[in-house]
mmCIF file of C-alpha atoms in Angstrom:
data_model
loop_
_atom_site.group_PDB
_atom_site.id
_atom_site.type_symbol
_atom_site.label_atom_id
_atom_site.label_comp_id
_atom_site.label_asym_id
_atom_site.label_seq_id
_atom_site.Cartn_x
_atom_site.Cartn_y
_atom_site.Cartn_z
ATOM 1 C CA MET A 1 14.053 10.585 32.949
ATOM 2 C CA SER A 2 11.372 8.320 34.367
ATOM 3 C CA TYR A 3 10.486 4.900 32.992
ATOM 4 C CA LEU A 4 6.940 6.140 32.537
ATOM 5 C CA LEU A 5 7.931 9.001 30.234
ATOM 6 C CA GLN A 6 10.088 6.711 28.119
ATOM 7 C CA LEU A 7 7.274 4.193 27.738
ATOM 8 C CA LEU A 8 4.839 7.014 27.057
ATOM 9 C CA ILE A 9 6.811 8.438 24.143
ATOM 10 C CA PHE A 10 7.625 5.044 22.652
ATOM 11 C CA GLY A 11 4.018 3.939 23.202
ATOM 12 C CA ILE A 12 2.286 7.021 21.796
ATOM 13 C CA THR A 13 4.472 6.953 18.695
ATOM 14 C CA GLY A 14 3.806 3.256 18.128
ATOM 15 C CA SER A 15 0.074 3.658 18.762
ATOM 16 C CA LEU A 16 -0.243 6.544 16.285
ATOM 17 C CA VAL A 17 1.620 4.615 13.602
ATOM 18 C CA TYR A 18 -0.428 1.468 14.268
ATOM 19 C CA TYR A 19 -3.715 3.364 14.116
ATOM 20 C CA GLY A 20 -2.642 5.104 10.935
ATOM 21 C CA VAL A 21 -1.639 1.895 9.158
ATOM 22 C CA TYR A 22 -4.717 -0.152 10.123
ATOM 23 C CA TYR A 23 -7.462 2.479 10.414
ATOM 24 C CA GLY A 24 -6.390 5.897 9.180
ATOM 25 C CA THR A 25 -5.025 4.826 5.807
ATOM 26 C CA PRO A 26 -8.082 2.716 4.802
ATOM 27 C CA LEU A 27 -10.330 5.607 5.869
ATOM 28 C CA LEU A 28 -8.503 8.094 3.644
ATOM 29 C CA ILE A 29 -8.464 5.615 0.760
ATOM 30 C CA LYS A 30 -12.273 5.343 0.991
ATOM 31 C CA LYS A 31 -12.438 9.128 0.780
ATOM 32 C CA GLY A 32 -10.436 9.081 -2.437
ATOM 33 C CA VAL A 33 -6.996 9.978 -1.117
ATOM 34 C CA PRO A 34 -4.276 8.199 -3.150
ATOM 35 C CA LEU A 35 -2.627 5.326 -1.286
ATOM 36 C CA ILE A 36 0.856 6.833 -1.446
ATOM 37 C CA TYR A 37 -0.317 9.961 0.389
ATOM 38 C CA ALA A 38 -2.555 8.186 2.883
ATOM 39 C CA PHE A 39 -0.050 5.549 3.955
ATOM 40 C CA TRP A 40 3.112 7.613 4.164
ATOM 41 C CA PHE A 41 1.359 10.473 5.967
ATOM 42 C CA PHE A 42 0.261 8.210 8.793
ATOM 43 C CA LEU A 43 3.631 6.464 8.851
ATOM 44 C CA TRP A 44 5.809 9.570 8.825
ATOM 45 C CA PHE A 45 3.833 12.208 10.716
ATOM 46 C CA PRO A 46 4.252 10.568 14.174
ATOM 47 C CA VAL A 47 7.913 9.874 13.418
ATOM 48 C CA MET A 48 8.709 13.378 12.171
ATOM 49 C CA SER A 49 7.002 14.778 15.263
ATOM 50 C CA LEU A 50 9.855 13.248 17.258
ATOM 51 C CA PHE A 51 12.159 16.000 16.006
ATOM 52 C CA PRO A 52 10.553 18.906 17.906
ATOM 53 C CA ILE A 53 9.667 16.642 20.834
ATOM 54 C CA SER A 54 13.291 15.570 21.264
ATOM 55 C CA LEU A 55 14.393 19.214 21.234
ATOM 56 C CA LEU A 56 11.696 20.040 23.799
ATOM 57 C CA LEU A 57 12.941 17.258 26.071
ATOM 58 C CA TYR A 58 16.480 18.541 25.573
ATOM 59 C CA HIS A 59 15.316 21.986 26.725
ATOM 60 C CA LEU A 60 13.457 20.573 29.730
ATOM 61 C CA GLU A 61 16.691 18.923 30.860
ATOM 62 C CA GLY A 62 18.118 22.436 31.206
ATOM 63 C CA ASN A 63 20.670 22.128 28.412
ATOM 64 C CA ALA A 64 22.148 25.194 26.746
ATOM 65 C CA TRP A 65 21.092 26.018 23.189
ATOM 66 C CA THR A 66 24.512 25.817 21.596
ATOM 67 C CA TRP A 67 25.348 23.698 18.569
ATOM 68 C CA GLN A 68 28.160 21.948 20.408
ATOM 69 C CA ASN A 69 25.957 21.061 23.387
ATOM 70 C CA ILE A 70 23.249 19.714 21.089
ATOM 71 C CA LEU A 71 25.734 17.525 19.212
ATOM 72 C CA GLU A 72 27.195 16.218 22.473
ATOM 73 C CA ARG A 73 23.828 15.543 24.160
ATOM 74 C CA PHE A 74 22.449 13.676 21.160
ATOM 75 C CA ARG A 75 25.797 11.920 20.663
ATOM 76 C CA PHE A 76 26.434 13.050 17.123
ATOM 77 C CA ASN A 77 30.099 12.234 17.605
ATOM 78 C CA PRO A 78 32.352 11.855 14.543
ATOM 79 C CA LEU A 79 32.997 8.281 13.430
ATOM 80 C CA THR A 80 36.530 6.986 13.265
ATOM 81 C CA GLU A 81 37.822 4.813 10.429
ATOM 82 C CA ASN A 82 37.489 1.778 12.688
ATOM 83 C CA ASP A 83 33.913 2.779 13.525
ATOM 84 C CA TRP A 84 33.043 2.744 9.828
ATOM 85 C CA TYR A 85 34.278 -0.841 9.521
ATOM 86 C CA TRP A 86 31.831 -1.801 12.258
ATOM 87 C CA VAL A 87 29.040 0.172 10.590
ATOM 88 C CA VAL A 88 29.632 -1.602 7.277
ATOM 89 C CA GLY A 89 29.616 -4.936 9.091
ATOM 90 C CA ALA A 90 26.361 -4.019 10.843
ATOM 91 C CA ILE A 91 24.741 -3.124 7.521
ATOM 92 C CA ILE A 92 25.832 -6.414 5.937
ATOM 93 C CA VAL A 93 24.546 -8.443 8.885
ATOM 94 C CA THR A 94 21.229 -6.564 8.764
ATOM 95 C CA ILE A 95 20.713 -7.197 5.053
ATOM 96 C CA PHE A 96 21.563 -10.889 5.217
ATOM 97 C CA ALA A 97 19.460 -11.396 8.357
ATOM 98 C CA ASP A 98 16.474 -9.833 6.592
ATOM 99 C CA LEU A 99 16.935 -12.142 3.597
ATOM 100 C CA PHE A 100 17.410 -15.223 5.787
ATOM 101 C CA LEU A 101 14.305 -14.511 7.885
ATOM 102 C CA GLU A 102 12.061 -13.539 4.956
ATOM 103 C CA PRO A 103 10.278 -16.950 4.855
ATOM 104 C CA LEU A 104 9.408 -16.512 8.530
ATOM 105 C CA GLY A 105 7.692 -13.219 7.754
ATOM 106 C CA LYS A 106 5.625 -14.897 5.041
ATOM 107 C CA PHE A 107 4.607 -17.630 7.473
ATOM 108 C CA PHE A 108 3.384 -15.221 10.155
ATOM 109 C CA ALA A 109 1.696 -12.989 7.560
ATOM 110 C CA LYS A 110 -0.636 -15.893 6.721
ATOM 111 C CA LEU A 111 -1.964 -15.981 10.277
ATOM 112 C CA PRO A 112 -5.151 -13.871 10.638
ATOM 113 C CA MET A 113 -3.997 -12.139 13.835
ATOM 114 C CA LEU A 114 -0.672 -11.125 12.289
ATOM 115 C CA ALA A 115 -1.736 -10.533 8.677
ATOM 116 C CA PRO A 116 -0.734 -7.243 7.007
ATOM 117 C CA PRO A 117 -3.492 -4.892 5.780
ATOM 118 C CA SER A 118 -4.809 -5.929 2.366
ATOM 119 C CA TYR A 119 -3.991 -2.589 0.722
ATOM 120 C CA LEU A 120 -0.290 -2.867 1.546
ATOM 121 C CA PRO A 121 1.746 -3.665 -1.586
ATOM 122 C CA ALA A 122 5.018 -5.535 -2.026
ATOM 123 C CA PRO A 123 7.706 -5.425 -0.753
ATOM 124 C CA PHE A 124 6.044 -4.327 2.493
ATOM 125 C CA ASN A 125 3.482 -7.104 2.239
ATOM 126 C CA PRO A 126 5.352 -10.452 2.117
ATOM 127 C CA LEU A 127 2.277 -12.192 0.687
ATOM 128 C CA LYS A 128 2.414 -10.117 -2.481
ATOM 129 C CA ARG A 129 4.963 -10.589 -5.205
ATOM 130 C CA MET A 130 6.973 -7.588 -6.341
ATOM 131 C CA GLU A 131 7.779 -7.400 -10.015
ATOM 132 C CA LEU A 132 11.381 -6.699 -10.919
ATOM 133 C CA PRO A 133 12.032 -4.112 -12.059
ATOM 134 C CA PRO A 134 9.014 -2.515 -10.361
ATOM 135 C CA SER A 135 6.611 -0.490 -12.481
ATOM 136 C CA GLU A 136 4.754 1.199 -9.622
ATOM 137 C CA PHE A 137 5.110 2.149 -5.976
ATOM 138 C CA PHE A 138 1.975 2.412 -3.818
ATOM 139 C CA GLY A 139 -0.142 2.881 -6.928
ATOM 140 C CA VAL A 140 2.103 5.503 -8.518
ATOM 141 C CA THR A 141 3.895 5.089 -11.859
ATOM 142 C CA LEU A 142 7.653 4.812 -11.489
ATOM 143 C CA TYR A 143 8.789 5.112 -15.093
ATOM 144 C CA ARG A 144 10.470 8.525 -15.489
ATOM 145 C CA ASN A 145 8.808 9.737 -12.316
ATOM 146 C CA TRP A 146 11.793 11.674 -10.999
ATOM 147 C CA LYS A 147 9.502 14.010 -9.071
ATOM 148 C CA MET A 148 8.376 11.164 -6.841
ATOM 149 C CA ILE A 149 11.880 9.988 -5.984
ATOM 150 C CA THR A 150 13.209 13.505 -5.336
ATOM 151 C CA ILE A 151 10.396 14.009 -2.808
ATOM 152 C CA PHE A 152 10.440 10.523 -1.279
ATOM 153 C CA ILE A 153 14.159 10.133 -0.527
ATOM 154 C CA PRO A 154 14.631 13.417 1.421
ATOM 155 C CA LEU A 155 11.451 12.784 3.425
ATOM 156 C CA HIS A 156 12.518 9.202 4.115
ATOM 157 C CA LEU A 157 15.963 10.378 5.233
ATOM 158 C CA PHE A 158 14.479 13.022 7.511
ATOM 159 C CA ALA A 159 12.079 10.507 9.064
ATOM 160 C CA MET A 160 14.989 8.180 9.864
ATOM 161 C CA LEU A 161 17.007 11.084 11.275
ATOM 162 C CA CYS A 162 14.084 11.979 13.557
ATOM 163 C CA GLU A 163 13.966 8.410 14.860
ATOM 164 C CA GLU A 164 17.697 8.308 15.505
ATOM 165 C CA LEU A 165 17.600 11.711 17.178
ATOM 166 C CA MET A 166 15.011 10.506 19.685
ATOM 167 C CA TRP A 167 15.623 6.779 20.165
ATOM 168 C CA ARG A 168 19.423 6.674 19.969
ATOM 169 C CA GLY A 169 20.427 10.297 20.507
ATOM 170 C CA PHE A 170 18.154 11.206 23.390
ATOM 171 C CA PHE A 171 16.948 8.010 25.034
ATOM 172 C CA LEU A 172 19.833 5.560 24.617
ATOM 173 C CA PRO A 173 22.257 7.526 26.867
ATOM 174 C CA ILE A 174 19.543 7.661 29.542
ATOM 175 C CA GLN A 175 18.867 3.948 29.183
ATOM 176 C CA GLN A 176 22.585 3.237 29.526
ATOM 177 C CA GLU A 177 22.533 4.917 32.921
ATOM 178 C CA ILE A 178 19.679 2.614 33.941
ATOM 179 C CA PHE A 179 20.462 -0.677 32.185
ATOM 180 C CA GLY A 180 24.215 -0.377 31.616
ATOM 181 C CA ASN A 181 25.630 -2.555 28.853
ATOM 182 C CA TRP A 182 22.185 -4.001 28.091
ATOM 183 C CA ALA A 183 20.637 -0.659 27.198
ATOM 184 C CA TRP A 184 20.810 -1.421 23.463
ATOM 185 C CA VAL A 185 18.606 -4.491 23.992
ATOM 186 C CA VAL A 186 15.933 -2.485 25.814
ATOM 187 C CA ASN A 187 16.129 0.266 23.219
ATOM 188 C CA GLY A 188 15.906 -2.179 20.328
ATOM 189 C CA LEU A 189 12.971 -4.142 21.743
ATOM 190 C CA LEU A 190 10.998 -0.973 22.417
ATOM 191 C CA TRP A 191 11.760 0.228 18.899
ATOM 192 C CA ALA A 192 10.753 -3.105 17.366
ATOM 193 C CA TRP A 193 7.750 -4.243 19.362
ATOM 194 C CA VAL A 194 6.272 -0.891 20.413
ATOM 195 C CA VAL A 195 7.142 1.669 17.733
ATOM 196 C CA HIS A 196 6.932 -0.897 14.910
ATOM 197 C CA ALA A 197 4.021 -2.896 16.306
ATOM 198 C CA CYS A 198 2.208 -2.183 13.030
ATOM 199 C CA LEU A 199 4.576 -4.635 11.326
ATOM 200 C CA LYS A 200 3.340 -7.433 13.551
ATOM 201 C CA TRP A 201 3.980 -10.178 10.975
ATOM 202 C CA HIS A 202 7.652 -9.168 11.148
ATOM 203 C CA PHE A 203 7.914 -9.343 14.940
ATOM 204 C CA ILE A 204 10.783 -11.824 14.602
ATOM 205 C CA ASN A 205 12.205 -10.644 11.266
ATOM 206 C CA MET A 206 12.648 -7.100 12.478
ATOM 207 C CA LEU A 207 14.728 -7.987 15.530
ATOM 208 C CA PRO A 208 18.177 -8.095 13.854
ATOM 209 C CA SER A 209 17.889 -4.640 12.309
ATOM 210 C CA MET A 210 16.097 -3.180 15.340
ATOM 211 C CA LEU A 211 18.769 -4.465 17.726
ATOM 212 C CA ILE A 212 21.801 -3.766 15.549
ATOM 213 C CA ALA A 213 21.032 -0.026 15.255
ATOM 214 C CA PRO A 214 21.099 0.697 19.018
ATOM 215 C CA TRP A 215 23.995 -1.713 19.484
ATOM 216 C CA ILE A 216 26.201 0.075 16.953
ATOM 217 C CA ALA A 217 25.231 3.439 18.463
ATOM 218 C CA GLN A 218 26.178 2.253 21.941
ATOM 219 C CA PHE A 219 29.334 0.487 20.751
ATOM 220 C CA THR A 220 30.680 3.513 18.853
ATOM 221 C CA ASN A 221 29.162 6.096 21.202
ATOM 222 C CA SER A 222 27.778 7.842 18.123
ATOM 223 C CA THR A 223 24.263 8.366 16.783
ATOM 224 C CA TRP A 224 25.825 8.799 13.336
ATOM 225 C CA ALA A 225 26.624 5.078 13.396
ATOM 226 C CA SER A 226 23.004 4.017 13.907
ATOM 227 C CA PHE A 227 21.778 6.630 11.423
ATOM 228 C CA ALA A 228 24.190 5.296 8.794
ATOM 229 C CA THR A 229 23.148 1.705 9.490
ATOM 230 C CA HIS A 230 19.464 2.634 9.450
ATOM 231 C CA SER A 231 19.529 4.790 6.310
ATOM 232 C CA ILE A 232 21.963 2.774 4.185
ATOM 233 C CA GLY A 233 20.040 -0.407 4.939
ATOM 234 C CA ASN A 234 16.803 1.264 3.838
ATOM 235 C CA SER A 235 18.448 2.703 0.724
ATOM 236 C CA LEU A 236 17.914 -0.656 -0.981
ATOM 237 C CA LEU A 237 14.326 0.522 -1.463
ATOM 238 C CA TRP A 238 15.591 3.642 -3.214
ATOM 239 C CA ILE A 239 17.652 1.511 -5.579
ATOM 240 C CA LEU A 240 14.555 -0.519 -6.493
ATOM 241 C CA LEU A 241 12.631 2.692 -7.150
ATOM 242 C CA LEU A 242 15.432 4.108 -9.289
ATOM 243 C CA VAL A 243 15.488 0.934 -11.371
ATOM 244 C CA GLY A 244 11.750 1.268 -11.921
ATOM 245 C CA ILE A 245 12.111 4.936 -12.862
ATOM 246 C CA THR A 246 14.790 4.265 -15.463
ATOM 247 C CA LYS A 247 13.334 1.137 -17.080
ATOM 248 C CA LYS A 248 12.200 1.466 -20.688
ATOM 249 C CA THR A 249 8.687 -0.002 -20.646
ATOM 250 C CA LYS A 250 6.092 2.369 -19.264
ATOM 251 C CA PRO A 251 3.097 0.666 -17.587
ATOM 252 C CA GLN A 252 -0.423 1.760 -18.422
ATOM 253 C CA ASN A 253 -3.431 2.841 -16.315
ATOM 254 C CA ILE A 254 -1.455 3.759 -13.204
ATOM 255 C CA ASN A 255 -1.600 7.102 -11.472
ATOM 256 C CA SER A 256 1.264 9.576 -11.520
ATOM 257 C CA ILE A 257 2.420 11.842 -8.755
#
């Protein structure tokens, strides 16, 4: 697999997400599309497209279409008990690193060149304060809004699975052949600074989580490890949403989904 093709897929994905966050979403908002639909469409569509693309690349390699071959090629190897200890440790390090580096994200977000788009709400925008418990999410009422959470969580999980399938399952083994033990660093930097270029105010904050995921995948030789680290770390958002859904006071004048 050539360097050019790797950069092309990382680059196209990052460019589509960047365009969607900074240009596509504001355009749809002006046309009356609710923020929650506009933003998450542009964020998730390029990522979910990685699922069929990764399978196409698998086919172009000449691999057989058997379940066992697919699991082996994408390194969905079972995790041992010891592997899970490392995964838990990786999740803890990720969470604490994010908390420790949060002030740095706020600092860079104040710089015009690195500022987040004005429509972006907390907690994604570090310059905006998130109420606890939250009453809304991207302009949508949370109180008793079980429909929203039952749609959001599966889609969020699938989007993360698509990323792991491509970045860790397909590309990381190839990068290990090229870069050896340092493949996780290359993989993590491409994931952080190319795919997630839209989060430019977090270009330092994102490094721990973006490097830990490929490292744990390479260390355990399993994409399940990076998927667990990726999804469990992001599940903190789900907890916040669930708290908002179950709180007693219902906010007024906010849209419902």
